[in-house]
């Protein structure tokens, strides 16, 4: 009997470049996992097309067809629970998830954020880092809890800010690092390599 | 006629390891500057002894002999203005400086802080970075304005946080970087290499 693969659900709202990095990691066999489902809250999200192109089940779940956030999240939960999902990866998913969703999948949701958290949580991150005059920024993979961009940090990567950087050049260099650490963080979780001590995520050797 | 040297006042409350790094930079000639005055608000601060050992004028200015913060800062201003000081470097100076002092020496005060600001301003910085589970931290040289640890950033250096770090090991590795970037930041200012754009500090080639 083949052991069941570690199965991911990916939630995305945009072009899904992190989704692509995860697909690439799986196809190159550096990540022993499979993607069971990709869900988007945006109809034309390119993430859905990527999933479709790689034969991955995908779903546009339209928030406008639900009366409120809670019922939308209940539908998300239902679709995810209909598969055997081990880990939910937010990849440019532009909705803040509520208590019900987060408690249902406690410690099973991760996100990637384009800064070295706790610096620059929230939106317009690269622009704010530039305007602040920070000399270093980066990206962070973290567990999702009820506070935005505040859960325990799994991996970070560092990106220097150059004097001639603009939002676009900086975002591009951060993305390169995101595409490295997001699949790597999933691999660490899939292989059971992480333990939590307080809010420190320790990496087993 | 020899041009006058770029002259520093250093304010310190503790052992003065950053003061030592500045002294070393000057003595090795990598920093074309001189220290005109070292002031401490702590009687037995080792920083005073270091200054004394290197023939640098030093002064213990006892806050207890002044009725309030304002009069203490007026005395600081008076002592600094009695010399031809180009730049005031806070080096582990554990007092928050008020509006009068900061406006008197506008854009002429810099500080070093043991984190990658804006992450972890304030006190107990290394402990908080560890407990937060950050994977990277570092240190920041910044101009001092009226908000604590919030002025424009001149230089930063990055330090990875290791799983087996404690406050002491992490502080030590951050200090190594402080001792590199603090003299370097002073050199950039002394050589007129910095310009301010908004709150971004741009480095001339």
Tab-separated table of C-alpha atoms in Angstrom:
chain	number	residue	atom	x	y	z
A	1	UNK	CA	0.000	0.000	0.000
A	2	UNK	CA	1.348	3.421	-0.937
A	3	UNK	CA	1.197	5.892	1.933
A	4	UNK	CA	-1.195	8.731	1.250
A	5	UNK	CA	0.422	11.871	-0.008
A	6	UNK	CA	0.515	15.048	2.043
A	7	UNK	CA	-2.303	17.015	0.455
A	8	UNK	CA	-2.591	20.757	0.088
A	9	UNK	CA	-5.451	23.145	-0.518
A	10	UNK	CA	-4.306	26.445	-2.027
A	11	UNK	CA	-6.362	29.617	-1.705
A	12	UNK	CA	-5.448	32.361	-4.155
A	13	UNK	CA	-6.923	35.588	-5.478
A	14	UNK	CA	-4.383	36.635	-8.086
A	15	UNK	CA	-1.902	35.418	-10.612
A	16	UNK	CA	-0.768	32.587	-8.366
A	17	UNK	CA	2.983	32.760	-8.781
A	18	UNK	CA	3.428	31.100	-5.387
A	19	UNK	CA	0.974	28.404	-6.473
A	20	UNK	CA	3.223	27.879	-9.494
A	21	UNK	CA	6.291	27.599	-7.254
A	22	UNK	CA	4.521	24.900	-5.228
A	23	UNK	CA	3.447	23.060	-8.404
A	24	UNK	CA	7.044	23.250	-9.666
A	25	UNK	CA	8.395	21.899	-6.361
A	26	UNK	CA	6.009	18.950	-6.578
A	27	UNK	CA	6.737	18.260	-10.251
A	28	UNK	CA	10.504	18.394	-9.641
A	29	UNK	CA	9.970	16.016	-6.714
A	30	UNK	CA	11.663	18.328	-4.218
A	31	UNK	CA	8.310	18.531	-2.420
A	32	UNK	CA	6.563	15.234	-1.632
A	33	UNK	CA	2.997	16.478	-1.686
A	34	UNK	CA	0.026	16.936	-3.920
A	35	UNK	CA	-2.449	19.729	-4.415
A	36	UNK	CA	-5.978	18.469	-3.791
A	37	UNK	CA	-7.791	21.698	-4.505
A	38	UNK	CA	-7.242	25.294	-5.561
A	39	UNK	CA	-9.928	27.783	-4.562
A	40	UNK	CA	-10.170	31.390	-5.644
A	41	UNK	CA	-12.529	34.173	-4.614
A	42	UNK	CA	-11.791	35.987	-7.886
A	43	UNK	CA	-13.363	34.645	-11.085
A	44	UNK	CA	-10.562	35.403	-13.510
A	45	UNK	CA	-7.672	34.753	-11.155
A	46	UNK	CA	-4.816	33.351	-13.236
A	47	UNK	CA	-4.178	30.952	-10.340
A	48	UNK	CA	-7.271	29.001	-11.459
A	49	UNK	CA	-5.918	28.720	-14.990
A	50	UNK	CA	-2.562	27.500	-13.710
A	51	UNK	CA	-4.294	24.822	-11.639
A	52	UNK	CA	-6.446	23.803	-14.588
A	53	UNK	CA	-3.359	23.609	-16.853
A	54	UNK	CA	-1.727	21.184	-14.430
A	55	UNK	CA	-4.811	19.007	-14.050
A	56	UNK	CA	-5.509	20.205	-10.519
A	57	UNK	CA	-9.087	20.481	-9.311
A	58	UNK	CA	-10.012	24.123	-8.986
A	59	UNK	CA	-12.982	26.121	-7.900
A	60	UNK	CA	-14.128	29.716	-8.118
A	61	UNK	CA	-16.194	30.375	-5.004
A	62	UNK	CA	-17.986	33.679	-5.530
A	63	UNK	CA	-18.321	35.741	-2.321
A	64	UNK	CA	-21.192	37.682	-3.916
A	65	UNK	CA	-23.403	34.604	-3.856
A	66	UNK	CA	-23.218	34.370	-0.062
A	67	UNK	CA	-25.122	36.603	2.357
A	68	UNK	CA	-22.154	37.262	4.658
A	69	UNK	CA	-18.554	36.415	5.414
A	70	UNK	CA	-19.451	33.644	7.799
A	71	UNK	CA	-21.538	31.714	5.294
A	72	UNK	CA	-18.803	32.193	2.675
A	73	UNK	CA	-16.248	30.742	5.056
A	74	UNK	CA	-18.560	27.869	5.921
A	75	UNK	CA	-18.655	27.029	2.226
A	76	UNK	CA	-14.851	27.212	2.070
A	77	UNK	CA	-14.667	24.852	5.048
A	78	UNK	CA	-17.120	22.458	3.419
A	79	UNK	CA	-15.207	22.290	0.157
A	80	UNK	CA	-11.888	21.792	1.941
A	81	UNK	CA	-13.309	19.133	4.255
A	82	UNK	CA	-14.693	17.246	1.261
A	83	UNK	CA	-11.064	16.400	0.445
A	84	UNK	CA	-8.435	14.912	2.723
A	85	UNK	CA	-6.462	18.089	3.150
A	86	UNK	CA	-3.408	18.228	5.433
A	87	UNK	CA	-2.473	21.849	4.980
A	88	UNK	CA	-4.110	25.014	3.666
A	89	UNK	CA	-1.742	27.424	1.937
A	90	UNK	CA	-2.829	30.998	1.377
A	91	UNK	CA	-1.088	32.272	-1.716
A	92	UNK	CA	-2.122	35.835	-2.382
A	93	UNK	CA	-5.586	35.189	-0.967
A	94	UNK	CA	-6.913	38.684	-0.359
A	95	UNK	CA	-9.589	37.913	2.224
A	96	UNK	CA	-9.104	37.964	5.975
A	97	UNK	CA	-10.251	34.639	7.367
A	98	UNK	CA	-12.472	34.614	10.451
A	99	UNK	CA	-12.450	32.747	13.730
A	100	UNK	CA	-14.603	29.842	12.506
A	101	UNK	CA	-12.335	29.028	9.567
A	102	UNK	CA	-9.145	29.395	11.583
A	103	UNK	CA	-10.381	27.305	14.506
A	104	UNK	CA	-11.620	24.579	12.181
A	105	UNK	CA	-8.131	24.216	10.709
A	106	UNK	CA	-6.099	25.104	13.767
A	107	UNK	CA	-2.344	25.111	12.972
A	108	UNK	CA	-3.105	23.835	9.473
A	109	UNK	CA	-3.142	27.188	7.673
A	110	UNK	CA	-0.041	28.989	6.475
A	111	UNK	CA	0.488	32.213	4.577
A	112	UNK	CA	3.311	34.037	2.862
A	113	UNK	CA	3.822	37.752	3.375
A	114	UNK	CA	6.238	40.026	1.458
A	115	UNK	CA	8.112	41.509	4.432
A	116	UNK	CA	10.240	40.442	7.351
A	117	UNK	CA	7.398	40.324	9.860
A	118	UNK	CA	6.762	41.851	12.372
A	119	UNK	CA	7.889	44.756	10.173
A	120	UNK	CA	5.307	45.945	7.641
A	121	UNK	CA	2.237	43.776	8.227
A	122	UNK	CA	-0.906	44.487	6.198
A	123	UNK	CA	-1.151	45.916	2.693
A	124	UNK	CA	1.071	47.959	0.331
A	125	UNK	CA	3.984	46.295	1.997
A	126	UNK	CA	6.822	46.921	-0.462
A	127	UNK	CA	5.803	50.554	-0.955
A	128	UNK	CA	5.769	51.110	2.796
A	129	UNK	CA	9.160	49.428	3.246
A	130	UNK	CA	10.617	51.680	0.564
A	131	UNK	CA	9.087	54.854	1.949
A	132	UNK	CA	10.226	53.940	5.435
A	133	UNK	CA	13.779	53.814	4.164
A	134	UNK	CA	14.398	50.262	5.402
A	135	UNK	CA	17.675	48.825	4.047
A	136	UNK	CA	16.487	45.217	4.342
A	137	UNK	CA	13.171	43.558	3.852
A	138	UNK	CA	12.202	40.065	2.757
A	139	UNK	CA	9.376	37.613	3.085
A	140	UNK	CA	7.850	35.460	5.785
A	141	UNK	CA	5.997	32.142	5.814
A	142	UNK	CA	3.886	31.977	8.967
A	143	UNK	CA	1.035	30.078	10.540
A	144	UNK	CA	-2.237	31.949	10.284
A	145	UNK	CA	-3.949	32.968	13.476
A	146	UNK	CA	-6.736	35.436	14.121
A	147	UNK	CA	-4.533	38.504	14.030
A	148	UNK	CA	-3.463	39.555	10.553
A	149	UNK	CA	0.138	38.609	9.667
A	150	UNK	CA	0.898	37.727	13.285
A	151	UNK	CA	1.104	33.948	13.563
A	152	UNK	CA	4.259	31.971	14.433
A	153	UNK	CA	6.995	32.423	11.837
A	154	UNK	CA	8.147	29.319	9.955
A	155	UNK	CA	10.700	30.693	7.520
A	156	UNK	CA	11.945	34.083	6.435
A	157	UNK	CA	14.232	35.209	3.661
A	158	UNK	CA	16.103	38.477	3.529
A	159	UNK	CA	16.157	40.906	0.597
A	160	UNK	CA	18.288	44.077	0.590
A	161	UNK	CA	16.605	47.301	-0.534
A	162	UNK	CA	18.688	49.163	-3.083
A	163	UNK	CA	18.784	52.932	-3.479
A	164	UNK	CA	17.362	52.702	-6.996
A	165	UNK	CA	14.616	50.223	-6.099
A	166	UNK	CA	11.033	51.061	-6.880
A	167	UNK	CA	7.997	49.085	-5.795
A	168	UNK	CA	8.151	46.884	-8.848
A	169	UNK	CA	11.858	45.956	-8.727
A	170	UNK	CA	11.675	45.313	-5.010
A	171	UNK	CA	8.513	43.206	-5.305
A	172	UNK	CA	10.183	41.152	-8.014
A	173	UNK	CA	13.233	40.347	-5.879
A	174	UNK	CA	11.049	39.519	-2.873
A	175	UNK	CA	8.927	37.206	-5.058
A	176	UNK	CA	12.024	35.257	-6.086
A	177	UNK	CA	12.621	34.522	-2.415
A	178	UNK	CA	8.956	33.740	-1.769
A	179	UNK	CA	9.109	31.079	-4.465
A	180	UNK	CA	12.007	29.455	-2.627
A	181	UNK	CA	10.788	29.559	0.965
A	182	UNK	CA	7.111	28.751	0.458
A	183	UNK	CA	7.664	25.260	-1.001
A	184	UNK	CA	10.462	24.753	1.540
A	185	UNK	CA	8.148	25.609	4.451
A	186	UNK	CA	5.538	23.171	3.124
A	187	UNK	CA	8.219	20.491	2.853
A	188	UNK	CA	9.262	21.049	6.491
A	189	UNK	CA	5.659	20.684	7.644
A	190	UNK	CA	4.985	17.650	5.422
A	191	UNK	CA	8.076	15.935	6.821
A	192	UNK	CA	7.106	16.741	10.410
A	193	UNK	CA	10.247	18.780	10.940
A	194	UNK	CA	8.728	21.647	12.926
A	195	UNK	CA	7.878	22.023	16.600
A	196	UNK	CA	6.344	25.003	18.327
A	197	UNK	CA	7.880	26.439	21.505
A	198	UNK	CA	5.861	29.429	22.636
A	199	UNK	CA	5.548	31.197	19.319
A	200	UNK	CA	9.000	30.094	18.133
A	201	UNK	CA	8.945	27.499	15.386
A	202	UNK	CA	11.916	25.209	15.923
A	203	UNK	CA	13.332	23.162	13.064
A	204	UNK	CA	14.347	19.587	13.852
A	205	UNK	CA	17.641	18.477	12.459
B	1	UNK	CA	46.248	75.006	7.219
B	2	UNK	CA	44.927	71.561	8.124
B	3	UNK	CA	41.152	71.295	7.667
B	4	UNK	CA	39.347	70.778	10.936
B	5	UNK	CA	38.484	67.220	11.697
B	6	UNK	CA	34.898	65.995	11.771
B	7	UNK	CA	34.235	65.959	15.492
B	8	UNK	CA	31.961	63.629	17.412
B	9	UNK	CA	30.294	63.761	20.800
B	10	UNK	CA	29.422	60.311	22.115
B	11	UNK	CA	26.695	59.790	24.719
B	12	UNK	CA	26.829	56.445	26.512
B	13	UNK	CA	25.389	54.848	29.637
B	14	UNK	CA	27.058	51.459	29.652
B	15	UNK	CA	30.162	49.563	28.733
B	16	UNK	CA	30.604	51.514	25.537
B	17	UNK	CA	31.476	48.770	23.085
B	18	UNK	CA	30.211	50.904	20.214
B	19	UNK	CA	32.323	53.788	21.510
B	20	UNK	CA	35.268	51.399	21.329
B	21	UNK	CA	34.406	50.464	17.740
B	22	UNK	CA	34.401	54.162	16.829
B	23	UNK	CA	37.723	54.735	18.624
B	24	UNK	CA	39.181	51.726	16.779
B	25	UNK	CA	37.925	53.049	13.429
B	26	UNK	CA	39.593	56.391	14.087
B	27	UNK	CA	42.847	54.845	15.315
B	28	UNK	CA	43.017	52.528	12.291
B	29	UNK	CA	42.366	55.571	10.102
B	30	UNK	CA	39.338	54.006	8.420
B	31	UNK	CA	37.274	56.819	9.943
B	32	UNK	CA	38.560	60.374	9.454
B	33	UNK	CA	37.116	61.916	12.592
B	34	UNK	CA	37.899	62.692	16.186
B	35	UNK	CA	35.946	62.341	19.383
B	36	UNK	CA	35.675	65.719	21.104
B	37	UNK	CA	33.731	64.597	24.130
B	38	UNK	CA	32.205	61.522	25.762
B	39	UNK	CA	29.341	62.134	28.185
B	40	UNK	CA	27.690	59.575	30.413
B	41	UNK	CA	24.679	59.801	32.686
B	42	UNK	CA	25.985	56.822	34.692
B	43	UNK	CA	28.894	57.383	37.045
B	44	UNK	CA	30.667	54.086	36.653
B	45	UNK	CA	29.933	53.541	32.982
B	46	UNK	CA	32.882	51.713	31.479
B	47	UNK	CA	32.495	53.986	28.448
B	48	UNK	CA	34.040	56.796	30.542
B	49	UNK	CA	37.032	54.644	31.388
B	50	UNK	CA	37.530	53.721	27.750
B	51	UNK	CA	37.486	57.401	26.781
B	52	UNK	CA	39.912	58.242	29.559
B	53	UNK	CA	42.239	55.411	28.497
B	54	UNK	CA	42.388	56.854	24.999
B	55	UNK	CA	42.990	60.429	26.152
B	56	UNK	CA	39.499	61.563	25.187
B	57	UNK	CA	37.780	64.233	27.243
B	58	UNK	CA	34.960	62.665	29.208
B	59	UNK	CA	32.295	63.828	31.567
B	60	UNK	CA	29.854	62.224	33.979
B	61	UNK	CA	26.788	64.436	34.029
B	62	UNK	CA	24.653	63.318	36.969
B	63	UNK	CA	20.905	63.552	36.270
B	64	UNK	CA	20.245	63.572	40.025
B	65	UNK	CA	21.826	67.003	40.367
B	66	UNK	CA	19.269	68.577	38.042
B	67	UNK	CA	15.694	69.419	38.993
B	68	UNK	CA	14.135	67.989	35.830
B	69	UNK	CA	14.802	66.464	32.437
B	70	UNK	CA	14.725	69.780	30.659
B	71	UNK	CA	17.451	71.344	32.780
B	72	UNK	CA	19.536	68.167	32.421
B	73	UNK	CA	19.237	68.369	28.669
B	74	UNK	CA	20.095	72.071	28.717
B	75	UNK	CA	23.311	71.141	30.496
B	76	UNK	CA	24.000	68.452	27.874
B	77	UNK	CA	23.447	71.030	25.137
B	78	UNK	CA	25.768	73.517	26.862
B	79	UNK	CA	28.603	71.014	27.197
B	80	UNK	CA	28.235	69.859	23.598
B	81	UNK	CA	28.054	73.423	22.272
B	82	UNK	CA	31.235	74.308	24.178
B	83	UNK	CA	33.054	72.110	21.642
B	84	UNK	CA	32.862	72.263	17.862
B	85	UNK	CA	30.800	69.115	17.465
B	86	UNK	CA	29.618	67.964	14.029
B	87	UNK	CA	27.704	64.867	15.055
B	88	UNK	CA	26.271	63.404	18.259
B	89	UNK	CA	26.367	59.619	18.457
B	90	UNK	CA	24.202	57.848	20.989
B	91	UNK	CA	25.932	54.636	21.954
B	92	UNK	CA	23.872	52.796	24.518
B	93	UNK	CA	22.632	56.076	26.011
B	94	UNK	CA	19.643	54.985	28.055
B	95	UNK	CA	17.772	58.295	28.263
B	96	UNK	CA	15.104	59.472	25.862
B	97	UNK	CA	16.075	62.897	24.573
B	98	UNK	CA	13.452	65.630	24.481
B	99	UNK	CA	12.317	68.138	21.912
B	100	UNK	CA	14.734	70.892	22.978
B	101	UNK	CA	17.823	68.718	22.613
B	102	UNK	CA	16.700	67.188	19.318
B	103	UNK	CA	15.733	70.523	17.760
B	104	UNK	CA	19.011	72.117	18.853
B	105	UNK	CA	20.960	69.447	16.972
B	106	UNK	CA	18.518	68.795	14.163
B	107	UNK	CA	19.776	65.987	11.864
B	108	UNK	CA	23.016	65.863	13.839
B	109	UNK	CA	22.106	63.035	16.215
B	110	UNK	CA	22.339	59.373	15.336
B	111	UNK	CA	21.684	56.204	17.295
B	112	UNK	CA	22.232	52.491	16.924
B	113	UNK	CA	19.501	50.011	17.778
B	114	UNK	CA	19.830	46.199	17.982
B	115	UNK	CA	17.044	45.247	15.580
B	116	UNK	CA	16.012	45.701	11.978
B	117	UNK	CA	13.739	48.672	12.615
B	118	UNK	CA	10.792	49.156	12.326
B	119	UNK	CA	10.694	45.674	13.882
B	120	UNK	CA	11.268	45.600	17.646
B	121	UNK	CA	11.711	49.229	18.696
B	122	UNK	CA	12.128	50.023	22.388
B	123	UNK	CA	13.685	47.866	25.081
B	124	UNK	CA	14.473	44.140	25.594
B	125	UNK	CA	14.895	43.955	21.879
B	126	UNK	CA	16.794	40.696	21.423
B	127	UNK	CA	14.561	38.858	23.899
B	128	UNK	CA	11.464	40.063	22.090
B	129	UNK	CA	12.871	39.076	18.678
B	130	UNK	CA	13.614	35.590	20.021
B	131	UNK	CA	10.228	35.157	21.662
B	132	UNK	CA	8.505	36.417	18.521
B	133	UNK	CA	10.176	33.631	16.598
B	134	UNK	CA	11.722	35.955	14.011
B	135	UNK	CA	14.270	34.160	11.806
B	136	UNK	CA	16.207	37.338	11.023
B	137	UNK	CA	17.042	40.391	13.040
B	138	UNK	CA	19.962	42.785	12.940
B	139	UNK	CA	20.831	46.331	13.828
B	140	UNK	CA	20.010	49.793	12.573
B	141	UNK	CA	21.842	53.128	12.583
B	142	UNK	CA	19.278	55.893	12.301
B	143	UNK	CA	18.862	59.630	12.751
B	144	UNK	CA	17.213	60.493	16.037
B	145	UNK	CA	13.893	62.286	15.923
B	146	UNK	CA	11.281	62.821	18.583
B	147	UNK	CA	9.728	59.404	18.273
B	148	UNK	CA	11.760	56.612	19.850
B	149	UNK	CA	13.690	54.474	17.326
B	150	UNK	CA	11.784	55.992	14.421
B	151	UNK	CA	14.126	58.374	12.599
B	152	UNK	CA	15.368	57.886	9.022
B	153	UNK	CA	17.458	54.745	8.622
B	154	UNK	CA	21.096	55.184	7.564
B	155	UNK	CA	22.432	51.635	7.603
B	156	UNK	CA	21.209	48.231	8.667
B	157	UNK	CA	22.903	44.882	8.991
B	158	UNK	CA	21.184	41.531	9.026
B	159	UNK	CA	21.718	38.763	11.584
B	160	UNK	CA	20.038	35.346	11.327
B	161	UNK	CA	18.402	33.971	14.482
B	162	UNK	CA	19.419	30.379	15.138
B	163	UNK	CA	17.246	27.771	16.815
B	164	UNK	CA	19.685	27.444	19.693
B	165	UNK	CA	20.158	31.173	20.206
B	166	UNK	CA	19.516	32.687	23.576
B	167	UNK	CA	19.468	36.391	24.378
B	168	UNK	CA	23.167	36.416	25.078
B	169	UNK	CA	24.370	34.611	21.946
B	170	UNK	CA	22.060	36.645	19.746
B	171	UNK	CA	23.085	39.949	21.354
B	172	UNK	CA	26.715	39.056	20.797
B	173	UNK	CA	26.260	38.400	17.075
B	174	UNK	CA	24.229	41.586	16.677
B	175	UNK	CA	26.942	43.562	18.493
B	176	UNK	CA	29.550	42.340	16.008
B	177	UNK	CA	27.484	43.902	13.245
B	178	UNK	CA	26.854	47.082	15.243
B	179	UNK	CA	30.591	47.554	15.546
B	180	UNK	CA	30.880	47.426	11.763
B	181	UNK	CA	27.973	49.612	10.694
B	182	UNK	CA	28.187	52.345	13.342
B	183	UNK	CA	31.660	53.599	12.341
B	184	UNK	CA	30.675	53.105	8.690
B	185	UNK	CA	27.558	55.281	9.120
B	186	UNK	CA	29.654	57.993	10.777
B	187	UNK	CA	32.104	57.802	7.880
B	188	UNK	CA	29.296	58.244	5.337
B	189	UNK	CA	28.036	61.324	7.176
B	190	UNK	CA	31.536	62.781	7.682
B	191	UNK	CA	32.221	62.382	3.959
B	192	UNK	CA	28.905	63.978	3.004
B	193	UNK	CA	27.733	60.844	1.231
B	194	UNK	CA	24.117	60.836	2.411
B	195	UNK	CA	21.044	62.659	1.155
B	196	UNK	CA	17.537	62.483	2.521
B	197	UNK	CA	14.552	61.849	0.223
B	198	UNK	CA	11.380	61.780	2.297
B	199	UNK	CA	12.566	59.529	5.050
B	200	UNK	CA	14.786	57.456	2.748
B	201	UNK	CA	18.489	58.011	3.252
B	202	UNK	CA	20.161	57.717	-0.144
B	203	UNK	CA	23.844	56.902	-0.408
B	204	UNK	CA	25.847	58.815	-3.017
B	205	UNK	CA	28.172	56.756	-5.121
